[in-house]
XYZ file of C-alpha atoms in Angstrom:
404
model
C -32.226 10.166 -2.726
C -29.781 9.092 -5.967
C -28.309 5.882 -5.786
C -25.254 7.384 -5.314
C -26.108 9.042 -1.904
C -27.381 5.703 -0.887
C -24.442 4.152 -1.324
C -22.554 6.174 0.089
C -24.307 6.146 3.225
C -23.881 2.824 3.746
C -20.171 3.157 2.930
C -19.469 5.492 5.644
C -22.057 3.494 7.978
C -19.475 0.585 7.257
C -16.722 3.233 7.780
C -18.225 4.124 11.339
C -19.276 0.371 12.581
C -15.538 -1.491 11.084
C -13.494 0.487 13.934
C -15.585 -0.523 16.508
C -15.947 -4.124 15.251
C -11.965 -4.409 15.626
C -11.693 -2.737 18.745
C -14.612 -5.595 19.999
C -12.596 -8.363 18.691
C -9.357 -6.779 19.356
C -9.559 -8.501 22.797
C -9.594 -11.621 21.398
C -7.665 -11.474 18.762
C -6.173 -8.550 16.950
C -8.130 -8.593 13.024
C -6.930 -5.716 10.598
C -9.795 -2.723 10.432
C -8.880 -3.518 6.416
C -10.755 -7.359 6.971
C -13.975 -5.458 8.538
C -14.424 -2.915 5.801
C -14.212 -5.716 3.118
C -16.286 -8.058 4.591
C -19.234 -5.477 5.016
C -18.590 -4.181 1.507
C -19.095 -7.832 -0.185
C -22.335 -8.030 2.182
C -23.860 -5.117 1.267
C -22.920 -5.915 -2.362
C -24.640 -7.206 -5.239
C -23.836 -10.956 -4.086
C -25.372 -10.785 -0.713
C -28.116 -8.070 0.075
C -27.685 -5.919 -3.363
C -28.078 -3.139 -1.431
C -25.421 -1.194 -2.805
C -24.055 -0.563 -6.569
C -21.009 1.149 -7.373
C -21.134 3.583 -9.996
C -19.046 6.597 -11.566
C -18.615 8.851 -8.240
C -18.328 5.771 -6.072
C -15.692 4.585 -8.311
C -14.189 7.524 -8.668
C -14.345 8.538 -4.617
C -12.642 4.599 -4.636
C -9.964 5.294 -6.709
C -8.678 8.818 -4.691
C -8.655 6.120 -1.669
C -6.115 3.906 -3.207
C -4.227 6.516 -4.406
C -4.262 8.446 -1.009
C -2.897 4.755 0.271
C -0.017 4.823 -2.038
C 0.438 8.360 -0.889
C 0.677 7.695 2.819
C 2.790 4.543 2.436
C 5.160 6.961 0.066
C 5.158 9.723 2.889
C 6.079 6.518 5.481
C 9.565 5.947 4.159
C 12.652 7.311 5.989
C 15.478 7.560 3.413
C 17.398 7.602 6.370
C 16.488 3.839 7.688
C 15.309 2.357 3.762
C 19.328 2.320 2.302
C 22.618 0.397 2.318
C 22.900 -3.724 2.757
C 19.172 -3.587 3.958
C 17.885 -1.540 0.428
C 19.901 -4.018 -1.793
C 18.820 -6.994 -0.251
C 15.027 -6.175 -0.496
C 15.679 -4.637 -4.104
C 17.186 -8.170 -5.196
C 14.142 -10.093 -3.354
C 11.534 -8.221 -5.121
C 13.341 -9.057 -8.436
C 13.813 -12.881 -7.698
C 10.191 -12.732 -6.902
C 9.564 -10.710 -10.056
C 11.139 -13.606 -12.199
C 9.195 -16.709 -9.843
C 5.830 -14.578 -10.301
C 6.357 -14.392 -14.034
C 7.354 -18.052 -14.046
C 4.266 -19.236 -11.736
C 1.454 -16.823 -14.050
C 2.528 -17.974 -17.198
C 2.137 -21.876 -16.329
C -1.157 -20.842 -14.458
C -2.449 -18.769 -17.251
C -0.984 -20.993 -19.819
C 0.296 -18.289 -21.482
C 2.131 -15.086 -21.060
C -0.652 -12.054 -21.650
C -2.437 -13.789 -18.511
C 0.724 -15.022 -17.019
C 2.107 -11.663 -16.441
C -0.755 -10.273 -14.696
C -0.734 -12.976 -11.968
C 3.220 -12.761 -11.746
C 3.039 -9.110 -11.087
C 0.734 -9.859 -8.929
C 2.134 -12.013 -6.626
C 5.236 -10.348 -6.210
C 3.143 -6.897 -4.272
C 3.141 -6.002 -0.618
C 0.686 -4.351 1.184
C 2.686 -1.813 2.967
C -0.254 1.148 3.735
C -1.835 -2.065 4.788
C 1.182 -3.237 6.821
C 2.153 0.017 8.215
C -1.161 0.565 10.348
C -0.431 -2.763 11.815
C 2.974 -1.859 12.816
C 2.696 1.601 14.287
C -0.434 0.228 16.268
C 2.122 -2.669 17.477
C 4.841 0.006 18.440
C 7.118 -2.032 15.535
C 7.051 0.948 13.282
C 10.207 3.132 14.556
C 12.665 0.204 15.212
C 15.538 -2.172 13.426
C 12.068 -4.756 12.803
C 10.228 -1.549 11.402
C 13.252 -0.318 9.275
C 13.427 -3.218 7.357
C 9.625 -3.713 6.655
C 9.356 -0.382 5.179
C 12.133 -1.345 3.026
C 11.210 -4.580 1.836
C 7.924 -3.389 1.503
C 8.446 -0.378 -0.132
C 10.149 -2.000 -2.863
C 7.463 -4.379 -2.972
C 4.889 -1.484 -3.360
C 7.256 0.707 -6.055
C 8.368 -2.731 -7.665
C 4.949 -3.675 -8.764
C 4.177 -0.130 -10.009
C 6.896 -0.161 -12.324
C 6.084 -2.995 -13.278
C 2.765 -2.559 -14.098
C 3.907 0.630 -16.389
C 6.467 -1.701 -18.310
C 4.383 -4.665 -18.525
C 1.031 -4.126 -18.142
C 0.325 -1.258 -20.348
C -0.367 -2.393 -23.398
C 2.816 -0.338 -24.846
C 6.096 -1.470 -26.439
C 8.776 -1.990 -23.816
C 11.120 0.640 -25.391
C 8.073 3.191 -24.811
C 7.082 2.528 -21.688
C 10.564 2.705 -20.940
C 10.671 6.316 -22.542
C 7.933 7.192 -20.504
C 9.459 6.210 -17.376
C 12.335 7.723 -18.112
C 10.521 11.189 -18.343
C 8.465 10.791 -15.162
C 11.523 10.068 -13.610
C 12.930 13.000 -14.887
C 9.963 15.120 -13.227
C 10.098 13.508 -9.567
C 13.928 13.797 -9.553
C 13.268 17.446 -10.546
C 10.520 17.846 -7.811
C 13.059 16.146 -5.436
C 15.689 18.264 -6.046
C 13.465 21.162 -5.887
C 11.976 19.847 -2.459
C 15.822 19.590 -1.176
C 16.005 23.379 -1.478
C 15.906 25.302 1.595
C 12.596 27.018 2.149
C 12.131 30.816 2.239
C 11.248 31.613 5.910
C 8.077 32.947 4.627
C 7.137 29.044 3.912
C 7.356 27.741 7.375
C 5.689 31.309 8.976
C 3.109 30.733 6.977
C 2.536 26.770 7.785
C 2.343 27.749 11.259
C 0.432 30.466 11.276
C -2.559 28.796 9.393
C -1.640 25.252 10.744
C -4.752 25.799 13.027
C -7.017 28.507 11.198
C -9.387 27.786 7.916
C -6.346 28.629 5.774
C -4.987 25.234 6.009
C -1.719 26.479 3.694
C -0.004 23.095 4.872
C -3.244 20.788 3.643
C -3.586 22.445 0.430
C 0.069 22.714 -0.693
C 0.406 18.511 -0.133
C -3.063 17.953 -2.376
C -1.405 20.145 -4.864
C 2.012 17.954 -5.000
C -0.104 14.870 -4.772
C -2.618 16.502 -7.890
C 0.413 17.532 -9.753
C 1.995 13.630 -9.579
C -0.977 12.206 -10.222
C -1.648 14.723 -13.519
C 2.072 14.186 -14.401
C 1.585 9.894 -14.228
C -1.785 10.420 -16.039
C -0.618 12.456 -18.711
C 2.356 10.220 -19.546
C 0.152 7.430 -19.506
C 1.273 5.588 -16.566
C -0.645 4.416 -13.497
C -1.752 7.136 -11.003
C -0.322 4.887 -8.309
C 2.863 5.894 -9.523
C 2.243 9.902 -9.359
C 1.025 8.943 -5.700
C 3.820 7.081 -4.460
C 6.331 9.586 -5.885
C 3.806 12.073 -4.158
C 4.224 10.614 -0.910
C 8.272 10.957 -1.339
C 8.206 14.430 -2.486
C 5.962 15.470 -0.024
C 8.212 13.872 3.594
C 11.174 15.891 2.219
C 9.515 19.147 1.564
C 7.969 19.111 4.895
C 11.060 17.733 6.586
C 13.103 20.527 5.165
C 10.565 23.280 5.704
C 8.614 22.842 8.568
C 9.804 19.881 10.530
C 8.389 20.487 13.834
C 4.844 21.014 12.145
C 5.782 17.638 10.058
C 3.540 15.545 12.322
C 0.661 17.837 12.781
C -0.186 18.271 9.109
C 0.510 14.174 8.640
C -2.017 13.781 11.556
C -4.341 16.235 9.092
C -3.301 14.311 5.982
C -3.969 11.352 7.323
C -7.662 11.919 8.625
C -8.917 12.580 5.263
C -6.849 9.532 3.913
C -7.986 6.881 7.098
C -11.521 8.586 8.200
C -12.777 9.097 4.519
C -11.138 8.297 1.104
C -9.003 5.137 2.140
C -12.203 3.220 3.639
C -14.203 3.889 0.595
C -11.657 1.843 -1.228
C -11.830 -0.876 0.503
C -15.326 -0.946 1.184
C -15.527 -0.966 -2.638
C -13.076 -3.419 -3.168
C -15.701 -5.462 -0.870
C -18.721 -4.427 -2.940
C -16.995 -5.259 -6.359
C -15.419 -8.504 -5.100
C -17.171 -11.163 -7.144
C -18.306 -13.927 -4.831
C -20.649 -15.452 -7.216
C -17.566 -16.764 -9.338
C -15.754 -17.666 -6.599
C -18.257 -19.465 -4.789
C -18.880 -21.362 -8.223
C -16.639 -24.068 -7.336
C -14.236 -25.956 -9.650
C -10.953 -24.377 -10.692
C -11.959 -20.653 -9.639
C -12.149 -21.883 -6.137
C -9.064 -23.991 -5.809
C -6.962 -21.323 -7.858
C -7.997 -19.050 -4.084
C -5.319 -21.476 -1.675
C -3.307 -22.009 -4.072
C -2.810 -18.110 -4.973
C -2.605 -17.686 -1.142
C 0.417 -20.545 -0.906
C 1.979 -18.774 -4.130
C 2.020 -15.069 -2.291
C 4.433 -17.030 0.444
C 6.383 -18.676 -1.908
C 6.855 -16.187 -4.724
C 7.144 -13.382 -2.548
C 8.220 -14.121 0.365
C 10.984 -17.133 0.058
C 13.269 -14.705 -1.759
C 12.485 -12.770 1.576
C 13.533 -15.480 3.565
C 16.418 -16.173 1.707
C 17.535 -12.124 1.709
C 16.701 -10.801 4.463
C 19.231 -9.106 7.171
C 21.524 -11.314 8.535
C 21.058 -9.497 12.444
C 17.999 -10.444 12.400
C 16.414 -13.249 14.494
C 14.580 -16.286 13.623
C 10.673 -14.911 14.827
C 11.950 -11.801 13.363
C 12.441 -13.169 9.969
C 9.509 -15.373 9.520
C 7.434 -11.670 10.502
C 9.155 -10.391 7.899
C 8.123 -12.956 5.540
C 4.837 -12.689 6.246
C 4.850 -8.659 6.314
C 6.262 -8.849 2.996
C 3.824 -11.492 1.306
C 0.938 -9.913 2.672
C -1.149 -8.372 -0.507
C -4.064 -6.798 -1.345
C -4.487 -2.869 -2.609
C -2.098 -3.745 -6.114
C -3.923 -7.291 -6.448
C -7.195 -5.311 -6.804
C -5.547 -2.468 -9.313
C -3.964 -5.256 -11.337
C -6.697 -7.550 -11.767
C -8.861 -4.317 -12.303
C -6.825 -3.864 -15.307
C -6.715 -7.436 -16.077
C -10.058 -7.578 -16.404
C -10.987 -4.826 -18.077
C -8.311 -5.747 -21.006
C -10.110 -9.265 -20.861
C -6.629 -11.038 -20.311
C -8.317 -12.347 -17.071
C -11.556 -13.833 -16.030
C -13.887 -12.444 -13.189
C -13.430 -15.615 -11.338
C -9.386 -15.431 -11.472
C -9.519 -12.201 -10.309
C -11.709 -13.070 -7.267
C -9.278 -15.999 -6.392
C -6.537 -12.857 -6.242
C -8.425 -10.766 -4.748
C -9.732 -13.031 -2.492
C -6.632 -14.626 -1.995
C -5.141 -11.250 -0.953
C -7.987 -10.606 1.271
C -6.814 -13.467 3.744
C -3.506 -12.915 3.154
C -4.278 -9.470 5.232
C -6.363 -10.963 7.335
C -3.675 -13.845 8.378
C -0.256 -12.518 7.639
C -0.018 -9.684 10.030
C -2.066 -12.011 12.710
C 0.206 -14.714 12.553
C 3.671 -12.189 12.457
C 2.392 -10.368 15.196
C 1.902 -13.635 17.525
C 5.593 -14.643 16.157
C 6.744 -10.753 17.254
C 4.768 -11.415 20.411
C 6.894 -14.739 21.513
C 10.143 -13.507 20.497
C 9.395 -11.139 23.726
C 12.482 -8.843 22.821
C 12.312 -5.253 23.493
C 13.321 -3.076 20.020
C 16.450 -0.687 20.444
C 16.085 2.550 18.048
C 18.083 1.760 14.985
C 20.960 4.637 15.637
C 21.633 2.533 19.060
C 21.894 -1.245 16.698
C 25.641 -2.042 15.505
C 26.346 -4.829 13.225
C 27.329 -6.048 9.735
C 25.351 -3.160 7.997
C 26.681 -0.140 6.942
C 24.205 2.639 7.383
């Protein structure tokens, strides 16, 4: 068998074995399937058994997870819940954070072409990460839910932007151009997927919903293949093309078929969660570099402190923004929601590395910093959700200072 098969057996062993590793210590205490699949990947890695090696199908099945991630968390947003006070307020967080991340890398990296990396960084949230967390808890739908997905959606599409401004090796006024043109094309695909449907559109979505045709299936993989050609072609990060995917794709199948809407997410979201997004993270587990990290000296130390900076730079313009309706518990969750990281910390220091701006060691203090930060954040928020023992009311029945 090719090395390739081999790993990917063991991937999808890990794939198989993480859920039921959660659901054993879910009685104890509620760990993030994310925590499982990373922590298997780094043993099977190179650093532990060396069983399994990465290489250009791996990587490439690796990167169609995180993309599919993007996509979901994209395809999670209700315009309808993620606007007024609430949108500005999360919009002007992620920007404070944006400056206090830049601020924070450059002393760190002593020096602004590894400072900016590490800012970017730090100002990410996890929100396909988040998301499972919440729906599981029943958070999702409500006023608590409402304003995660918008704080964390600008934390996801903040960083992104970023990344295509900052981190691409382009002049500003270019990457700017370039933006400016992809926006052109998702405002164009939004406006197109505002358009009422033809009725043959929604006849047809039912009538192969359950047969091999799949018309449903297909049609989304094309939108999300299109973004991600458009992004690519430009010269901008795929994650882009798949977030902008994800948007596109809610309001086409909100206009045309929205009582099939949650069948073909269900479908969308077993290939995403049963195949490509574990993948990802069992390769982000497999690539982590533990030998650095484990090194000692600054590498090690940089791993708390990055971990500390994720709270501060992230989430204390949180604290400082967030709704005034809600309560105490409520806004600490959010805090720690928000400053949870992990999926853009791995792209970014990717990217870092490969342009040599970072080290392999400061990217495993990231990286690894982000790793606990999912495996403590949503732990900690939940218990904090847990005491404030307050039933949530559907955010059409919640009056108050916002307009919506």
């Amino acid at each position: 068998m090719s090395h390739s098969g081999t790993t990917l057996i063991l991937i999808m062993t890990i794939a198989v074995l993480a859920p039921l590793l959660a659901y054993g210590a879910g009685r104890w205490l509620p760990v993030p399937l994310v925590i499982f699949e990373i922590l298997l990947g780094i043993v099977i890695g190179p650093d532990v058994l060396g069983w399994a090696k990465p290489d250009t199908l791996i990587d490439g099945l690796s990167q169609l997870g995180l993309a599919m991630l993007i996509f979901l968390a994209g395809y999670e947003i209700e315009f309808g819940k993620v606007r007024g006070d609430t949108l500005k307020r999360s919009v002007w967080a992620w920007v404070a954070a944006l400056a206090l991340g830049l601020g924070a890398g450059v002393l760190l990296g002593d020096g602004y072409d590894k400072g900016v990396f590490i800012g970017v960084a730090l100002t990410s949230t996890a929100l396909g990460t988040v998301l499972p967390v919440l729906r599981d808890a029943g958070d999702l739908h409500g006023r608590f839910g409402s304003v995660v997905m918008a704080f964390g959606a600008v934390g996801e599409f903040g960083p992104i932007i970023a990344m295509a401004l900052l981190l691409s090796g382009r002049s500003a006024a270019e990457s700017t151009a370039l933006l400016a043109v992809f926006a052109a094309l998702t405002a164009g695909a939004v406006y197109w997927a505002l358009k009422p449907r033809r009725p043959w559109f929604s006849r047809i979505i039912a009538k192969t919903l359950h047969s091999s045709g799949q018309f449903a299936v297909r049609f989304v993989f094309l939108l999300l293949a299109l973004m991600l050609g458009a992004s690519t072609a430009l010269g901008l990060d795929v994650l882009l093309g798949a977030f902008a995917a994800g948007l596109i794709t809610r309001l086409v199948l909100t206009g045309a078929a929205p009582e099939s809407g949650p069948q073909i997410l269900e479908k969308i979201e077993a290939v995403g969660f049963g195949f490509l997004v574990p993948v990802f993270f069992v390769v982000t587990g497999i690539e982590f570099d533990l030998d650095s990290l484990l090194a000692g000296g600054r590498t090690l130390l940089l791993l708390p402190l990055f971990l500390a900076l994720f709270l501060v730079v992230r989430g204390g313009p949180v604290a400082l923004l967030a709704p005034r309706d809600l309560a105490g518990r409520d806004r600490r969750a959010l805090v720690l929601y928000s400053s949870t990281a992990l999926p853009l910390v791995v792209a970014i220091t990717t990217i870092g590395v490969d342009d040599e701006a970072l080290t392999a060691g400061e990217a495993a203090a990231l990286v690894g910093a982000g790793m606990v930060s999912v495996l403590a954040f949503p732990l900690i928020a939940l218990k904090l959700r847990a005491r404030a023992g307050e039933k949530e009311l559907p955010v059409e029945q919640i009056t108050g200072s916002e307009s919506w």
